Coordinates of C-alpha atoms in Angstrom, one line a residue:
M1052 CA 113.3 108.0 108.3
M1053 CA 115.5 109.2 105.5
L1054 CA 114.2 112.8 105.3
F1055 CA 113.1 114.2 102.0
D1056 CA 115.4 116.8 100.5
A1057 CA 112.8 119.6 100.2
P1058 CA 113.7 123.0 98.9
A1059 CA 113.3 126.1 101.0
V1060 CA 110.2 127.1 99.0
L1061 CA 108.1 125.3 96.5
P1062 CA 109.5 125.3 92.9
P1063 CA 107.7 127.3 90.1
Q1064 CA 104.5 125.8 88.7
D1065 CA 106.1 124.6 85.5
E1066 CA 108.5 122.5 87.6
H1067 CA 105.8 120.8 89.7
P1068 CA 105.4 117.6 87.7
A1069 CA 109.1 116.8 87.9
Y1070 CA 109.1 117.7 91.6
L1071 CA 106.1 115.5 92.3
E1072 CA 107.9 112.6 90.5
R1073 CA 110.8 113.1 93.0
I1074 CA 108.4 113.2 96.0
V1075 CA 106.5 110.1 94.9
D1076 CA 109.8 108.2 94.4
H1077 CA 110.9 109.1 97.9
L1078 CA 107.5 108.2 99.4
E1079 CA 107.5 104.8 97.8
Q1080 CA 111.0 104.1 99.0
A1081 CA 110.2 105.3 102.5
R1082 CA 107.1 103.1 102.5
R1083 CA 109.3 100.0 102.2
S1084 CA 110.8 100.6 105.7
T1085 CA 109.9 97.9 108.2
P1086 CA 108.4 98.8 111.6
E1087 CA 111.7 97.5 113.1
Q1088 CA 113.7 100.0 111.0
V1089 CA 111.3 102.9 111.8
L1090 CA 111.4 102.3 115.6
K1091 CA 115.2 101.9 115.6
E1092 CA 115.8 105.1 113.8
F1093 CA 113.3 107.0 115.9
L1094 CA 114.4 105.6 119.3
G1095 CA 118.1 105.2 118.5
A1096 CA 117.8 101.6 119.8
P1097 CA 116.0 98.4 118.7
A1098 CA 112.4 97.8 119.8
D1099 CA 110.1 94.8 119.1
P1100 CA 107.1 95.8 117.0
A1101 CA 105.2 92.6 118.1
T1102 CA 105.5 93.5 121.7
L1103 CA 104.1 97.0 121.0
Q1104 CA 101.3 95.4 118.8
V1105 CA 102.5 97.2 115.7
D1106 CA 101.2 95.5 112.6
G1107 CA 102.7 97.6 109.8
V1108 CA 103.5 101.0 108.3
H1109 CA 100.2 102.9 107.9
H1110 CA 101.5 105.9 105.9
V1111 CA 104.5 108.1 105.3
A1112 CA 104.3 111.9 105.5
V1113 CA 106.9 114.4 104.1
Y1114 CA 107.4 118.2 104.2
A1115 CA 107.3 119.5 100.6
G1116 CA 108.5 123.0 101.3
D1117 CA 107.3 126.5 102.2
Y1118 CA 105.0 128.6 100.0
V1119 CA 105.2 132.4 99.8
T1120 CA 101.5 133.3 99.0
E1121 CA 98.2 131.4 99.3
D1122 CA 98.0 131.5 95.5
D1123 CA 101.3 129.6 95.4
F1124 CA 99.8 126.9 97.5
D1125 CA 96.6 126.8 95.4
N1126 CA 98.7 126.2 92.3
W1127 CA 100.6 123.5 94.1
L1128 CA 97.4 121.7 95.1
A1129 CA 96.1 122.0 91.6
S1130 CA 99.3 120.4 90.3
I1131 CA 98.9 117.5 92.7
E1132 CA 95.3 116.9 91.8
A1133 CA 96.3 116.8 88.1
F1134 CA 99.3 114.5 88.6
G1135 CA 98.6 111.2 87.0
A1136 CA 99.9 108.8 89.7
V1137 CA 97.9 110.5 92.5
R1138 CA 94.4 109.6 93.6
D1139 CA 92.0 110.5 96.4
V1140 CA 93.4 114.0 97.2
R1141 CA 92.1 115.6 100.3
H1142 CA 93.4 118.7 102.1
G1143 CA 92.8 121.0 105.0
P1144 CA 94.3 123.7 107.1
S1145 CA 97.0 123.1 109.6
Y1146 CA 96.0 123.7 113.2
I1147 CA 99.4 123.2 114.8
A1148 CA 101.5 125.5 112.6
P1149 CA 99.5 128.7 113.5
R1150 CA 99.4 127.7 117.2
L1151 CA 103.1 126.8 117.6
Y1152 CA 104.9 128.7 114.8
G1153 CA 102.7 131.7 114.0
T1154 CA 102.2 130.8 110.3
P1155 CA 99.4 129.1 108.3
G1156 CA 99.9 125.7 106.7
H1157 CA 98.1 122.9 104.9
W1158 CA 98.1 119.1 105.0
I1159 CA 97.4 117.1 101.8
N1160 CA 96.4 113.5 102.0
L1161 CA 96.6 111.3 98.9
T1162 CA 97.1 107.8 97.6
V1163 CA 99.5 106.3 95.1
D1164 CA 98.9 102.7 93.9
G1165 CA 96.5 102.3 96.8
Y1166 CA 99.0 103.4 99.5
E1167 CA 98.3 106.4 101.7
Y1168 CA 100.6 109.3 102.0
E1169 CA 100.6 112.9 103.4
L1170 CA 102.3 116.1 102.3
F1171 CA 102.7 119.3 104.4
N1172 CA 103.4 122.9 103.5
C1173 CA 103.6 126.0 105.6
R1174 CA 103.8 129.7 104.6
A1175 CA 107.2 131.2 104.8
R1176 CA 106.7 133.8 107.5
G1177 CA 107.0 134.5 111.3
E1178 CA 109.1 132.3 113.5
W1179 CA 108.7 129.4 111.1
A1180 CA 110.7 131.3 108.4
T1181 CA 113.7 131.4 110.8
F1182 CA 114.0 127.6 111.1
S1183 CA 116.5 125.6 109.0
V1184 CA 115.1 123.5 106.1
R1185 CA 116.3 120.4 108.0
R1186 CA 114.3 121.4 111.1
K1187 CA 111.2 122.1 109.1
T1188 CA 111.5 118.8 107.3
A1189 CA 112.0 116.8 110.5
L1190 CA 109.1 118.5 112.3
M1191 CA 106.6 117.9 109.5
S1192 CA 107.7 114.5 108.2
H1193 CA 107.1 111.1 109.8
H1194 CA 106.3 107.4 109.5
A1195 CA 103.0 106.3 110.9
L1196 CA 102.9 102.9 112.5
S1197 CA 99.6 101.0 112.7
V1198 CA 98.5 99.2 115.8
N1199 CA 95.7 96.6 116.0
R1200 CA 93.5 98.1 118.8
P1201 CA 92.5 101.7 119.4
E1202 CA 93.5 101.6 123.0
Q1203 CA 97.0 100.5 122.0
V1204 CA 97.6 103.9 120.5
L1205 CA 97.7 105.7 123.9
A1206 CA 99.4 102.7 125.6
M1207 CA 102.3 102.9 123.0
L1208 CA 102.5 106.7 123.3
D1209 CA 102.7 106.5 127.1
F1210 CA 105.3 103.6 127.0
L1211 CA 107.6 105.3 124.4
G1212 CA 107.0 108.7 125.8
A1213 CA 108.4 107.6 129.2
R1214 CA 111.8 107.1 127.6
P1215 CA 114.3 110.0 128.1
G1216 CA 114.2 112.5 125.3
I1217 CA 110.9 111.3 123.8
E1218 CA 108.0 113.7 124.1
Q1219 CA 104.3 113.0 123.5
L1220 CA 103.1 115.8 121.2
A1221 CA 99.4 115.0 120.7
Y1222 CA 96.7 112.3 121.0
T1223 CA 93.4 112.2 119.2
P1224 CA 90.9 109.5 120.2
A1225 CA 88.5 108.5 117.4
D1226 CA 88.4 111.4 114.9
E1227 CA 85.5 112.1 112.5
I1228 CA 86.2 108.9 110.5
G1229 CA 87.1 106.7 113.4
H1230 CA 90.9 106.9 113.4
T1231 CA 92.7 107.1 116.7
Y1232 CA 96.2 108.5 116.5
G1233 CA 99.0 110.4 118.3
H1234 CA 102.5 111.8 117.7
L1235 CA 105.9 111.5 119.5
Q1236 CA 109.0 113.5 119.0
S1237 CA 112.7 112.7 119.7
A1238 CA 114.6 115.6 121.2
E1239 CA 117.9 114.0 120.1
T1240 CA 117.1 113.8 116.4
G1241 CA 114.0 116.0 116.0
L1242 CA 112.3 113.1 114.3
V1243 CA 108.5 112.5 114.7
L1244 CA 106.7 109.2 114.9
E1245 CA 102.9 108.7 114.6
V1246 CA 101.0 105.8 116.0
V1247 CA 97.6 105.2 114.4
Y1248 CA 94.6 102.8 114.7
A1249 CA 92.6 103.1 111.4
G1250 CA 90.4 100.1 111.7
A1251 CA 91.8 98.6 108.5
P1252 CA 94.9 96.7 107.4
A1253 CA 98.0 98.9 107.7
Y1254 CA 98.7 98.7 104.0
G1255 CA 95.1 99.3 102.8
A1256 CA 94.0 102.4 101.0
G1257 CA 91.6 104.8 102.8
P1258 CA 90.8 108.3 103.6
G1259 CA 93.5 110.1 105.6
H1260 CA 93.0 111.9 108.9
G1261 CA 95.1 114.9 108.1
A1262 CA 97.2 114.3 111.1
E1263 CA 100.0 116.7 111.7
A1264 CA 103.4 116.1 113.2
A1265 CA 104.1 119.5 114.5

């Protein structure tokens, strides 16, 4: 995907509305990518979505930048909840960021015009703080492709994960709201791809699962 140009840290609170306008514009543009385009960019070669039983783009996730203190994140979340275009805001703690990078983080799930999106933020400390902005953005941003059967999630992860340079990061069968999903990462580009079965049309609105790329 075309990665969002996130700053190293979140902007000041008075700049949040303009920053959210920019994020929403990016998400809506990224949402127009076809499954063919998503697969080609991730794999570096064409792949047939129909063969993989992909039926659409489920959601897009972007990394929105580091925060310095938890108060900074709380202010950011409040700005998102107050932003006029945004609906159905849900959020939760990152499980992967502390485990892999020694820093806390948060996921935020939301909808705009009925489409589902995700934002991620991590605290600027530990090993994470040493990463380049581009690496952070690639690790925490992704397209999620929807498949039409729950068992196809693992089948697609195994099939694509068998390719050189493609690593399977995680697999979650049937979370608390019935979503089955998993993540892959390309060693060549650092890009992440999610595969999800949500039990609903790929373009329908619905509660997010708070999935994390890395």
